[in-house]
Tab-separated table of C-alpha atoms in Angstrom:
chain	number	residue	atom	x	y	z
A	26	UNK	CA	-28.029	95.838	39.870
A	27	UNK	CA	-26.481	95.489	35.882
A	28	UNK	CA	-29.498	96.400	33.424
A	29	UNK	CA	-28.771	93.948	30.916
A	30	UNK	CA	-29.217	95.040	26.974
A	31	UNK	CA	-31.748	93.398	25.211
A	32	UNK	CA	-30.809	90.446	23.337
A	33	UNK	CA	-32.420	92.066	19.710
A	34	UNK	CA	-32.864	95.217	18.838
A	35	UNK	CA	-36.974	96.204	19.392
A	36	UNK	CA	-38.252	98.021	16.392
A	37	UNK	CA	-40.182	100.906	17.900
A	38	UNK	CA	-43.840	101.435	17.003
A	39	UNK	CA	-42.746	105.050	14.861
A	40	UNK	CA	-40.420	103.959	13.152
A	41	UNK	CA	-41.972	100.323	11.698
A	42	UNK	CA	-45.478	102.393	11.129
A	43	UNK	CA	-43.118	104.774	9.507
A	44	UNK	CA	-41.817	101.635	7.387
A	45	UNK	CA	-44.731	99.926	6.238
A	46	UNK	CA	-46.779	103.142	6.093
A	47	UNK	CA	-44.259	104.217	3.074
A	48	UNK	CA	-44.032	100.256	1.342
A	49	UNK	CA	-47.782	99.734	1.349
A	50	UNK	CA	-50.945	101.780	1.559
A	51	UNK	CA	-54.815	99.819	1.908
A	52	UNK	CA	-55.510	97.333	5.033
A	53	UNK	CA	-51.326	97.098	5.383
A	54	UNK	CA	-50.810	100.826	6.352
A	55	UNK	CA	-53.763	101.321	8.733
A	56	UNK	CA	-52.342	98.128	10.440
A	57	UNK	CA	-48.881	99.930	10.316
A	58	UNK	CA	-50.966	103.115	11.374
A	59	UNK	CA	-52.256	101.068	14.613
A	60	UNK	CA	-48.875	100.088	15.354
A	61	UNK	CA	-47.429	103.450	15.524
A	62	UNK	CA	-50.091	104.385	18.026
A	63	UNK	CA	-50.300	101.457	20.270
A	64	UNK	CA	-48.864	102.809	23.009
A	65	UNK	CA	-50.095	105.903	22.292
A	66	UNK	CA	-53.134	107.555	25.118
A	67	UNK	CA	-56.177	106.289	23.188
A	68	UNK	CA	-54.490	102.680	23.128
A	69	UNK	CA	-55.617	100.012	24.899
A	70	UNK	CA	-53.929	98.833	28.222
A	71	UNK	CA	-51.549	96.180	27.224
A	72	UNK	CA	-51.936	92.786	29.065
A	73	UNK	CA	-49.201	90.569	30.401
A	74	UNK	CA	-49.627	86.772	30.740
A	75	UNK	CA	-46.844	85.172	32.901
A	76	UNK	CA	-46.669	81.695	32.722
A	77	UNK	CA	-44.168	80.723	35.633
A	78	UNK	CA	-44.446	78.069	38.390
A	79	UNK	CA	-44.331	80.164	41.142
A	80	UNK	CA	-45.880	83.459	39.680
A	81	UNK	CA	-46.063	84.724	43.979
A	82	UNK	CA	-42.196	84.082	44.379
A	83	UNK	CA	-41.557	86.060	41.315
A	84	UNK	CA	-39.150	89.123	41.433
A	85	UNK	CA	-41.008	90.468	38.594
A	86	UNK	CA	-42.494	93.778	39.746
A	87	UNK	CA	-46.153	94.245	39.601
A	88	UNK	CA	-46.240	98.215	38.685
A	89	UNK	CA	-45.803	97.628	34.903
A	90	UNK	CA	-46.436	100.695	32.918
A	91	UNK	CA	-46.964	101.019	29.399
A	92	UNK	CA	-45.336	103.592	27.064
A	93	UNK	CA	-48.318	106.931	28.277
A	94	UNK	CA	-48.319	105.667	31.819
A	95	UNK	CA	-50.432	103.147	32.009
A	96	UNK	CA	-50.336	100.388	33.970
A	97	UNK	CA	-49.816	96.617	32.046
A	98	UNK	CA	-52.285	94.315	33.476
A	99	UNK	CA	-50.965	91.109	34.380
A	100	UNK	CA	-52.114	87.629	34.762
A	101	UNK	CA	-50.095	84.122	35.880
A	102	UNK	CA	-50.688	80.972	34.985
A	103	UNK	CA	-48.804	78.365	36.875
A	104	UNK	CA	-48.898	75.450	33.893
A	105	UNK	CA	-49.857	75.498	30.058
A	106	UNK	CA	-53.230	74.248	30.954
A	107	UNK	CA	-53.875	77.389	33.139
A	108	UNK	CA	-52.388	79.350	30.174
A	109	UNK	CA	-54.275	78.046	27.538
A	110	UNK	CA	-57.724	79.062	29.462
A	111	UNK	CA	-56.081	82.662	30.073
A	112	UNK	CA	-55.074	83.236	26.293
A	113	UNK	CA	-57.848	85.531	25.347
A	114	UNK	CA	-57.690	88.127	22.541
A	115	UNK	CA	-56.922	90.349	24.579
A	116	UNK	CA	-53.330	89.146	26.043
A	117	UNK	CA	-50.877	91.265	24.109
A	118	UNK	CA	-47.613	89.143	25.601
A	119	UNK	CA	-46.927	86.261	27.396
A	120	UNK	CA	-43.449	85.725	29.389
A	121	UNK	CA	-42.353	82.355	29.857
A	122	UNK	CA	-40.524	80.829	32.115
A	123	UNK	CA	-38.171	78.136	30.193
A	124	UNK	CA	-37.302	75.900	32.988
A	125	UNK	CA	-41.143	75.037	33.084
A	126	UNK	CA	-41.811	71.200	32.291
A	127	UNK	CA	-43.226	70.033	28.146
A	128	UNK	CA	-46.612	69.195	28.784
A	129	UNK	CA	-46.544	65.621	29.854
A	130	UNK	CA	-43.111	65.250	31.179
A	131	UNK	CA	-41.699	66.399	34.534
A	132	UNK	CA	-39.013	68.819	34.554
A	133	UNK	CA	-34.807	67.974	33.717
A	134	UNK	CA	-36.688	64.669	31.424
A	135	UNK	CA	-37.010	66.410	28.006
A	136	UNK	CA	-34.206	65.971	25.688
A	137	UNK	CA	-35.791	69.128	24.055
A	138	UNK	CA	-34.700	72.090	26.204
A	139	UNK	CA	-37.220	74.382	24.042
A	140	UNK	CA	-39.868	71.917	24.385
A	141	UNK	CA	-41.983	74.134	26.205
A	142	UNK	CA	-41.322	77.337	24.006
A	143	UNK	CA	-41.903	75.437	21.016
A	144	UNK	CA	-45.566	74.611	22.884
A	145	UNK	CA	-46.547	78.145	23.403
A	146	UNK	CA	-45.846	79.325	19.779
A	147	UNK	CA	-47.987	76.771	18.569
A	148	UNK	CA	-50.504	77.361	20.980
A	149	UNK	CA	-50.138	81.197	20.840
A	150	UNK	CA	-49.047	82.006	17.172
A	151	UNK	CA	-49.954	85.469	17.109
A	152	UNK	CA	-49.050	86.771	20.650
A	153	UNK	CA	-45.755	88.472	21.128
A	154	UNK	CA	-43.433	85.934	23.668
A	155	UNK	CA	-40.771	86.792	26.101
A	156	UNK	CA	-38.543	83.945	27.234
A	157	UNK	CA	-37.182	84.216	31.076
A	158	UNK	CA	-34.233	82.367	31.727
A	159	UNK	CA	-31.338	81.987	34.425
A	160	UNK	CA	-28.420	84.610	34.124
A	161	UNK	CA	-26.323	82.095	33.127
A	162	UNK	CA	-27.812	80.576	30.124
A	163	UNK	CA	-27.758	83.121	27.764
A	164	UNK	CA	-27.011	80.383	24.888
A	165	UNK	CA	-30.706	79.003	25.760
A	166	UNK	CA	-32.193	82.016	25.695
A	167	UNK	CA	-30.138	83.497	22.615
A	168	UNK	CA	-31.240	79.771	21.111
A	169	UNK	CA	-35.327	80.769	21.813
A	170	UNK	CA	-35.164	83.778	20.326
A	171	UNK	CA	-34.221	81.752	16.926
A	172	UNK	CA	-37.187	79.474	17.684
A	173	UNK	CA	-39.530	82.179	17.799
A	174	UNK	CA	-39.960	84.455	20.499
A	175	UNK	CA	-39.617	88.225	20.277
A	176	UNK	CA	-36.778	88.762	23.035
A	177	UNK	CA	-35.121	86.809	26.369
A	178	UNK	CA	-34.413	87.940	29.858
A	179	UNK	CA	-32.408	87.127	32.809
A	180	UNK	CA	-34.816	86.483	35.862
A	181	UNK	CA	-32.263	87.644	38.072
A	182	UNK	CA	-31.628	91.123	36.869
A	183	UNK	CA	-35.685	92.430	35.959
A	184	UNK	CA	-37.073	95.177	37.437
A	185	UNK	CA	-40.365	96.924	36.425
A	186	UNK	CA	-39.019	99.283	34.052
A	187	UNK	CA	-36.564	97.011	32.185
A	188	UNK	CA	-39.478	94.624	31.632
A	189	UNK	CA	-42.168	97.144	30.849
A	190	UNK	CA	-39.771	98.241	28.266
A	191	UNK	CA	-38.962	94.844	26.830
A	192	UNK	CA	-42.726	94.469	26.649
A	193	UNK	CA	-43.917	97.089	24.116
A	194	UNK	CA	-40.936	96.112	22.510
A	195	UNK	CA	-41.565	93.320	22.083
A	196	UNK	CA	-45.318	93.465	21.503
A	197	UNK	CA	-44.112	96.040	18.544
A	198	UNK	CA	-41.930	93.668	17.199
A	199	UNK	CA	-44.576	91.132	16.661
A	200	UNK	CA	-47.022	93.596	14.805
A	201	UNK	CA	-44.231	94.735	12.638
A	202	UNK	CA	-42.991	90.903	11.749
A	203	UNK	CA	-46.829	90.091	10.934
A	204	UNK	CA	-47.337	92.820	8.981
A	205	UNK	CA	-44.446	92.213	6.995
A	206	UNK	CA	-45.373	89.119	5.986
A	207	UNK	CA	-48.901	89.624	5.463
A	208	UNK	CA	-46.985	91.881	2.700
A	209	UNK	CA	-45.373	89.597	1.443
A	210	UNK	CA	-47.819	87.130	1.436
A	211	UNK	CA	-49.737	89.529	-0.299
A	212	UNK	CA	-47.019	90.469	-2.820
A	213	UNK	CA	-46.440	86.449	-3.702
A	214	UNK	CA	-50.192	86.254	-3.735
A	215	UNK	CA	-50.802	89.035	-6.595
A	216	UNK	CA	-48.051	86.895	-8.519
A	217	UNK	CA	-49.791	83.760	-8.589
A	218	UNK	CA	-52.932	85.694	-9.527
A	219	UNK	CA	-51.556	87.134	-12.023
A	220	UNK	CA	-49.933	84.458	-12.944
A	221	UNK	CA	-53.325	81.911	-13.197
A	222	UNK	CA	-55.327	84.706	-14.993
A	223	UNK	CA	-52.742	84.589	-17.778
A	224	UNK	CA	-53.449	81.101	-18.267
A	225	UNK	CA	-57.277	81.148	-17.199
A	226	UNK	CA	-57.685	84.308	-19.437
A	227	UNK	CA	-57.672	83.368	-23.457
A	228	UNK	CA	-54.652	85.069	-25.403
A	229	UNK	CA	-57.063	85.121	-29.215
A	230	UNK	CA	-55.427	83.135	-31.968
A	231	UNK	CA	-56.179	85.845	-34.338
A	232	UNK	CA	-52.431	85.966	-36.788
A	233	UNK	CA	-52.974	86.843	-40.038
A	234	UNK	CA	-57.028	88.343	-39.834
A	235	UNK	CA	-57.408	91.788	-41.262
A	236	UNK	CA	-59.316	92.586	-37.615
A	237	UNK	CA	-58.474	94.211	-34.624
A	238	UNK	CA	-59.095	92.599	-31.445
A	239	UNK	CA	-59.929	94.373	-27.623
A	240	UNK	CA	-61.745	92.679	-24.936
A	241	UNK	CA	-62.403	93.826	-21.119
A	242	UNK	CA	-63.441	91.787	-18.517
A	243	UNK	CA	-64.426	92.289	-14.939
A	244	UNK	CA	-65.327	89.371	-12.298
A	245	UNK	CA	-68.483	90.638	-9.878
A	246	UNK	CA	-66.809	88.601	-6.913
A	247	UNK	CA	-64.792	90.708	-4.746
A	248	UNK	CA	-60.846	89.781	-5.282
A	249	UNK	CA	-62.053	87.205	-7.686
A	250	UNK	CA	-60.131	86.017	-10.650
A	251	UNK	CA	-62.845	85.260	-13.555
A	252	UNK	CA	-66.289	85.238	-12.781
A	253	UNK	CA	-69.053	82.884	-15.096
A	254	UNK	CA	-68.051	84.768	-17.705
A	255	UNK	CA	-65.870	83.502	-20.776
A	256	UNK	CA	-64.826	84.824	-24.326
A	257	UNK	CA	-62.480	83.560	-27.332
A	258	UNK	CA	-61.547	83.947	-30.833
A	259	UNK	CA	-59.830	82.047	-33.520
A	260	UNK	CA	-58.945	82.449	-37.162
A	261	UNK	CA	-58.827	78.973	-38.850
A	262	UNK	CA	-56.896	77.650	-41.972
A	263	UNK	CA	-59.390	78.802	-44.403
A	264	UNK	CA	-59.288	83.063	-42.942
A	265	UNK	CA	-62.485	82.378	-40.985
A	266	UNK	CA	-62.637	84.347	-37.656
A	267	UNK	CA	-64.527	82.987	-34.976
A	268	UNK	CA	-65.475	84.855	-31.967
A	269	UNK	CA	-67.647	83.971	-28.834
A	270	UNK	CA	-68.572	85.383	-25.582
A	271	UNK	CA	-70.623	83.422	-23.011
A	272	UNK	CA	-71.890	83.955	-19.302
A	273	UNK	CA	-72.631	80.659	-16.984
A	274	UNK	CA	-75.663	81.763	-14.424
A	275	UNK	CA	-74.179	82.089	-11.038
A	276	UNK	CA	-71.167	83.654	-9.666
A	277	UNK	CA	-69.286	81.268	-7.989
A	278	UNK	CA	-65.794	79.864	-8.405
A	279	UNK	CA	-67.232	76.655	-9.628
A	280	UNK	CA	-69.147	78.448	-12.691
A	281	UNK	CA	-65.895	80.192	-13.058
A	282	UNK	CA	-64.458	77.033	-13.704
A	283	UNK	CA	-67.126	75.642	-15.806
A	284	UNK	CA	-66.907	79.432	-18.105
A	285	UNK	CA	-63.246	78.259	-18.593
A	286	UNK	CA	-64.330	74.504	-19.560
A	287	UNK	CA	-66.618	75.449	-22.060
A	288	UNK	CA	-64.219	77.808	-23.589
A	289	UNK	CA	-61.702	75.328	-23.799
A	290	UNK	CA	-64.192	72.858	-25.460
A	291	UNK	CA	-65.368	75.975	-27.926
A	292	UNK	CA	-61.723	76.833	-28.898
A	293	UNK	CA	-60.718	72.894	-29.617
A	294	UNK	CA	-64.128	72.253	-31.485
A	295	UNK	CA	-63.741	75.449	-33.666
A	296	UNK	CA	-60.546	74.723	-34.996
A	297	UNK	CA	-62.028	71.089	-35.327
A	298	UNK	CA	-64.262	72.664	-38.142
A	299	UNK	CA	-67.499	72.741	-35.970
A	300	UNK	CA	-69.555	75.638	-36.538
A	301	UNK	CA	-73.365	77.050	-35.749
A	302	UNK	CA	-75.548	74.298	-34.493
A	303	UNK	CA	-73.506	71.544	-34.051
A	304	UNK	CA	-70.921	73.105	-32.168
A	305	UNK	CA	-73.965	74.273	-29.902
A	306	UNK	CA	-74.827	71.251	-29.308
A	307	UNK	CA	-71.836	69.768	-28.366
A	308	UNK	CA	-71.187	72.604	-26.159
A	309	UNK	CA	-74.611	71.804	-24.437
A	310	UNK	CA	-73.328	67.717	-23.983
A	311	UNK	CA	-69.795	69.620	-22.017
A	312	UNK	CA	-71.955	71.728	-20.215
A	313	UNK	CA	-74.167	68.865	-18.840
A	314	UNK	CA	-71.531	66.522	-18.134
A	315	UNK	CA	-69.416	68.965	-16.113
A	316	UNK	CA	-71.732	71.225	-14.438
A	317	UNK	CA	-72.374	70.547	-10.950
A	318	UNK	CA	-76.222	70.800	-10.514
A	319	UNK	CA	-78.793	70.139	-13.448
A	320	UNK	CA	-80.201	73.859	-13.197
A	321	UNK	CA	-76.931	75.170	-14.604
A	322	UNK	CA	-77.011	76.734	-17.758
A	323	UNK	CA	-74.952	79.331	-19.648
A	324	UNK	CA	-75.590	81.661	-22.357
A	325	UNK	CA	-73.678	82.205	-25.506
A	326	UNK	CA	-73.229	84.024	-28.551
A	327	UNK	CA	-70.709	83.191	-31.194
A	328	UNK	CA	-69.844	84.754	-34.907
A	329	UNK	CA	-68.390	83.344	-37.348
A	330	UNK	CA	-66.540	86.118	-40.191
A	331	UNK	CA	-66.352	85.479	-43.667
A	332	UNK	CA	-62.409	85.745	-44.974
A	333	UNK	CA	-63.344	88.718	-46.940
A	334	UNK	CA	-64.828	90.360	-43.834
A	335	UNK	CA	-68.159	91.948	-45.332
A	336	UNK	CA	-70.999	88.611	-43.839
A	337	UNK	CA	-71.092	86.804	-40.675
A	338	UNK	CA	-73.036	83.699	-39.323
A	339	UNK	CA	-74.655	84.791	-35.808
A	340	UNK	CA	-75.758	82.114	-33.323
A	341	UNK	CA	-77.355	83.286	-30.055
A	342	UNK	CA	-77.965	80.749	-27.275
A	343	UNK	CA	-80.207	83.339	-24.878
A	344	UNK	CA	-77.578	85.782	-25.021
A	345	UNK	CA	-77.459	89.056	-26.078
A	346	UNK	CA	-77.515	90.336	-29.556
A	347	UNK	CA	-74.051	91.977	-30.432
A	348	UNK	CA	-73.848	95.326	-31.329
A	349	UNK	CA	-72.775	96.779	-34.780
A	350	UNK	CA	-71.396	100.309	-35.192
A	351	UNK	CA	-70.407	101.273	-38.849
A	352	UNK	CA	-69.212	105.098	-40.573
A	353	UNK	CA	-72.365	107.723	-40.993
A	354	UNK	CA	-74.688	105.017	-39.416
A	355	UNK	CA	-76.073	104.757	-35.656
A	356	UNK	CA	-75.141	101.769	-33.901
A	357	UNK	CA	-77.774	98.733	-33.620
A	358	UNK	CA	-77.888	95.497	-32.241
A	359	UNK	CA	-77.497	92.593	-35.122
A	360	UNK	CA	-80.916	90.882	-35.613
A	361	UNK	CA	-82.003	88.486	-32.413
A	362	UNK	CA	-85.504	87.497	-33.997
A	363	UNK	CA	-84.321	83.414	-33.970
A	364	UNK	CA	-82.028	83.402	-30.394
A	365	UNK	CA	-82.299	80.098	-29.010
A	366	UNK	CA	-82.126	78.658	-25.768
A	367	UNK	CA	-79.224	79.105	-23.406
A	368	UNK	CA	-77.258	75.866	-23.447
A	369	UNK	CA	-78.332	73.285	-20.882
A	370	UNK	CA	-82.383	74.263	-20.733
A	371	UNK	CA	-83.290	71.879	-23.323
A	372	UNK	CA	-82.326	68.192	-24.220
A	373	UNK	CA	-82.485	68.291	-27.956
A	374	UNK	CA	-82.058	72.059	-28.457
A	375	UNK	CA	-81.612	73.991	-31.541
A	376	UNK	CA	-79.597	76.639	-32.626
A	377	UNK	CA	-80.423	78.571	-36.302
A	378	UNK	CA	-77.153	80.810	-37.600
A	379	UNK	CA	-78.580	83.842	-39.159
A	380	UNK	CA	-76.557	85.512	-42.032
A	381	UNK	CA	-75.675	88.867	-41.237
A	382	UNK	CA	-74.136	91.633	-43.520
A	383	UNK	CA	-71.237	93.356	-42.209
A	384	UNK	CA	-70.305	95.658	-44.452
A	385	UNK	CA	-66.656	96.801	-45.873
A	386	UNK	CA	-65.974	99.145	-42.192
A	387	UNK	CA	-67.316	98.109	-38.681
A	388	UNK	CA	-67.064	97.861	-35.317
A	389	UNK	CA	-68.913	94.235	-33.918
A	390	UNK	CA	-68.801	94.747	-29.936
A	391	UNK	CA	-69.836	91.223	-28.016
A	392	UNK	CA	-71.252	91.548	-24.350
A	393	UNK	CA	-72.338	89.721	-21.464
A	394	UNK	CA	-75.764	90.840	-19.445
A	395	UNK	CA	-73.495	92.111	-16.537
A	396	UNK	CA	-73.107	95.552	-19.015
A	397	UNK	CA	-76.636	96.050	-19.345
A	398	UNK	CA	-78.031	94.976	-15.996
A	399	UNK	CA	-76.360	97.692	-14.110
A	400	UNK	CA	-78.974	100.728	-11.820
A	401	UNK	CA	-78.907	103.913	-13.576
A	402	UNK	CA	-80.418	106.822	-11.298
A	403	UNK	CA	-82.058	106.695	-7.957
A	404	UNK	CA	-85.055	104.532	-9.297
A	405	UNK	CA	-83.482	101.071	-9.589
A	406	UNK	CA	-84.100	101.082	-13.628
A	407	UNK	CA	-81.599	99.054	-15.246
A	408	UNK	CA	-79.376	100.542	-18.102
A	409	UNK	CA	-80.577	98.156	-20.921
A	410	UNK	CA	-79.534	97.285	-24.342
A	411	UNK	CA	-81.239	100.932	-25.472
A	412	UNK	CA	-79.433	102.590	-23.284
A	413	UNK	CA	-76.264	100.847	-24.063
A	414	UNK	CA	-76.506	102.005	-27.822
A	415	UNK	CA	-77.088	105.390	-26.967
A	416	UNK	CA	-73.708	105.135	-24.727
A	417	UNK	CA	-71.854	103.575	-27.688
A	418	UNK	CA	-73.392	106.181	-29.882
A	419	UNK	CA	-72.017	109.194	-27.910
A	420	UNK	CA	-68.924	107.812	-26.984
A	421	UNK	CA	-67.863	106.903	-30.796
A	422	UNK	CA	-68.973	110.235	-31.749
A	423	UNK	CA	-66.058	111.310	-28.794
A	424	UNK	CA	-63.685	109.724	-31.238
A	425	UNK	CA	-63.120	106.649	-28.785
A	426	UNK	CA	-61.912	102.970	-30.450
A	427	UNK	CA	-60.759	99.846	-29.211
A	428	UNK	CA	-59.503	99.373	-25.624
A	429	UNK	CA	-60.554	103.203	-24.817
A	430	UNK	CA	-64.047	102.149	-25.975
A	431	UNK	CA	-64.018	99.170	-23.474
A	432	UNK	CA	-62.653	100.915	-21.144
A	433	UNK	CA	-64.818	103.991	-20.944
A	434	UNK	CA	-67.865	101.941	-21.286
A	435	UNK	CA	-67.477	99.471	-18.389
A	436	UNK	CA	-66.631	102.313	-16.432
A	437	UNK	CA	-69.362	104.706	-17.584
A	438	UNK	CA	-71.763	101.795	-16.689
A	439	UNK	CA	-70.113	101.361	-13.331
A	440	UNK	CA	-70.349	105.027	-12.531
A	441	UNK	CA	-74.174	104.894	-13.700
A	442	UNK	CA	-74.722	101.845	-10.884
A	443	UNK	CA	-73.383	103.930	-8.535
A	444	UNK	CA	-70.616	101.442	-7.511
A	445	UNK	CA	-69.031	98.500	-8.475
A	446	UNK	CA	-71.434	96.270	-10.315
A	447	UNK	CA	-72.687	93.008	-8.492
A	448	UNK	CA	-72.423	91.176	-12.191
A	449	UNK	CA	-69.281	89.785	-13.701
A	450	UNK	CA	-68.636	91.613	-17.221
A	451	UNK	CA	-66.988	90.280	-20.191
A	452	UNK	CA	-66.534	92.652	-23.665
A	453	UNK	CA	-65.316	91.868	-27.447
A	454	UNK	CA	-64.791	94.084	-29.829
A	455	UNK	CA	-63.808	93.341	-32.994
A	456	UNK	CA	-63.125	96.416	-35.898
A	457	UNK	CA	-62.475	96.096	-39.519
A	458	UNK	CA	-61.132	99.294	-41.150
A	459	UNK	CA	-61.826	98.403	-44.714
């Protein structure tokens, strides 16, 4: 008897492991990894389900071994109904008999020869499918391979080791077209990201301000975007740069949305000319009409930089007190004796700016609590404003500025924790060489 050639060439599991093992590493090449060693002796026994309307009459041997020798287990289901309750996780391919009826109309009365094909991919999306079909309709089965399924065969010519073959193969074939598209799902996925943190993220509207600008930011969510945490800065008409960083309690993708909302609101009233405690408290009315429960809240801390650079106003909504850092001095946090209440605590809330004198050289770095609140050692203590100056001490005295500064501090904290921190993180720095 003819051995006919499969209808599409099988992608064996080597050479796709090989394939996606060198496009991808992560979750993508241990899937690869898995397919390159199904068939291998630690590998499950692969399991056939034949859906055919007289599985007993079948020519289709029953000694089906896999690709080390071991036998393919097989089950038959006379109708889609019995199929359906024998699709378990553990089926790895299903042959199907094409002549079988659509559900709910009697064979030769569907204008859809497919009907039935189309049936089981819907029903069995991420099984591997082998269409049987007469010898003489190779068109059909050429025609269900474009629907969906992996491979066809003639029901006339199979004999155990053609279909055993055609099994794995096809089984393969289905791992290696998921995981390809899982990549490139996850490909078009890290565009879009990137993408909506561009415009989630604030680009500062700095032009023209003798002040350098570095920020860092870190959502605590795993594969998050932004996190509660938000930061901006502005220089309006009259050389006044305005900075802010803020952190909405909670983690969620709601306060993520409500950090961007109220940074929004900040940017359009600054450059509206509101300032200190007015802005504050129109901030507070934003929060409260957009947040989504009334125990919301959010702290904040803006500054506000004279044109000539040496004074700022400082306004602290229960937030953190910025740090300063200037030549032959220690770095200290800016004065927090008159913080206020976060924003959304209090109807009626006020806010006092403080004066603060810069200086003619400094470094201003703006934080969220996620940069202090990380472990440090084995005894749960938390790092701490103190023991954030003292790591801004030492590493300025390393000679590190600007984004290296971020950088090596967020990660310095993260080593400290021991692991990524549970927190989101948001950090501003802001220099002024003189």
């Amino acid at each position: 008897m003819p051995v006919p050639v499969p209808r599409q060439r099988a992608i064996p599991a080597v050479e796709s492991g090989q394939a996606l093992a060198a496009a991808q590493g992560g979750p993508l090449k241990e899937e690869a990894h898995r397919s390159a060693t199904a068939g291998g002796a630690n590998a499950a026994p692969l399991t056939l389900l034949l859906i055919e309307d007289d599985p007993a009459g079948s020519p289709i041997v029953p000694e089906l071994v896999d690709a080390s020798g071991k036998p393919i287990r097989v089950r038959t289901a006379r109708n889609l109904t019995e199929a359906e309750r024998l699709l378990t996780d553990d089926v790895h391919c299903i042959l199907l008999d094409l002549a079988l009826p659509a559900p709910g109309r009697p064979a030769g009365e569907d204008a859809d020869e497919l009907a039935v094909l189309r049936h089981v991919l819907r029903l069995a999306p991420r099984h591997a499918v082998l269409a049987l079909t007469a010898s003489g309709d190779a068109e059909r089965g050429a025609e269900a391979v474009r629907v969906g399924a992996q491979d066809y065969l003639f029901r006339d010519e199979l004999d155990g080791r053609l279909l055993s073959r055609a099994i794995r193969y096809a089984v393969e074939r289905k791992r290696s077209d998921t995981a390809e598209r899982r990549l490139a799902e996850g490909k078009l996925r890290a565009q879009e990201n990137r993408r909506l943190e561009r415009g989630l993220l604030p680009t500062p509207l700095l032009d023209g301000a003798a002040l350098r600008f570095a920020a860092r930011y870190r959502p605590g969510r795993s594969r998050a975007l932004l996190g509660g945490d938000f930061y901006d800065a502005v220089r309006t008409p009259d050389g006044t740069v305005h900075a802010m960083i803020g952190d909405v309690c909670g983690h969620g993708p709601d306060e993520a949305a409500l950090g961007v909302e109220l940074r929004i609101a900040w940017r359009a009233l600054t450059l509206a000319g509101l300032c200190g405690d007015e802005l504050l408290g129109t901030l507070q009315q934003v929060l409260e009409h957009e947040r989504a429960d009334d125990e919301i809240f959010a702290t904040l801390c803006t500054v506000d930089i004279a044109p000539d650079g040496r004074r700022a106003g400082l306004c602290l909504a229960g937030h953190p007190s910025p740090l300063i850092a200037r030549p032959g001095r220690a770095p200290k946090l800016l004065p927090y004796d008159n913080n206020g209440p976060a924003l959304g605590l209090l109807p009626g809330a006020r806010w006092p700016r403080m004066q603060v004198e810069l200086g003619r050289e400094w470094s201003l770095m703006l934080y969220t609590d996620g940069l202090i609140e990380g472990r440090v050692g084995t005894d749960g203590e938390r790092l701490g404003q103190d023991g954030m100056v003292d790591m801004i001490r030492r590493q300025l005295a390393e000679g590190l500025r600007g984004e290296d500064l971020l950088r090596a501090a967020v990660s310095e904290v993260r080593d400290l924790n021991g692991g990524e921190l549970t927190d989101d993180v948001a950090v501003v720095l802001l220099d002024r060489t003189g």
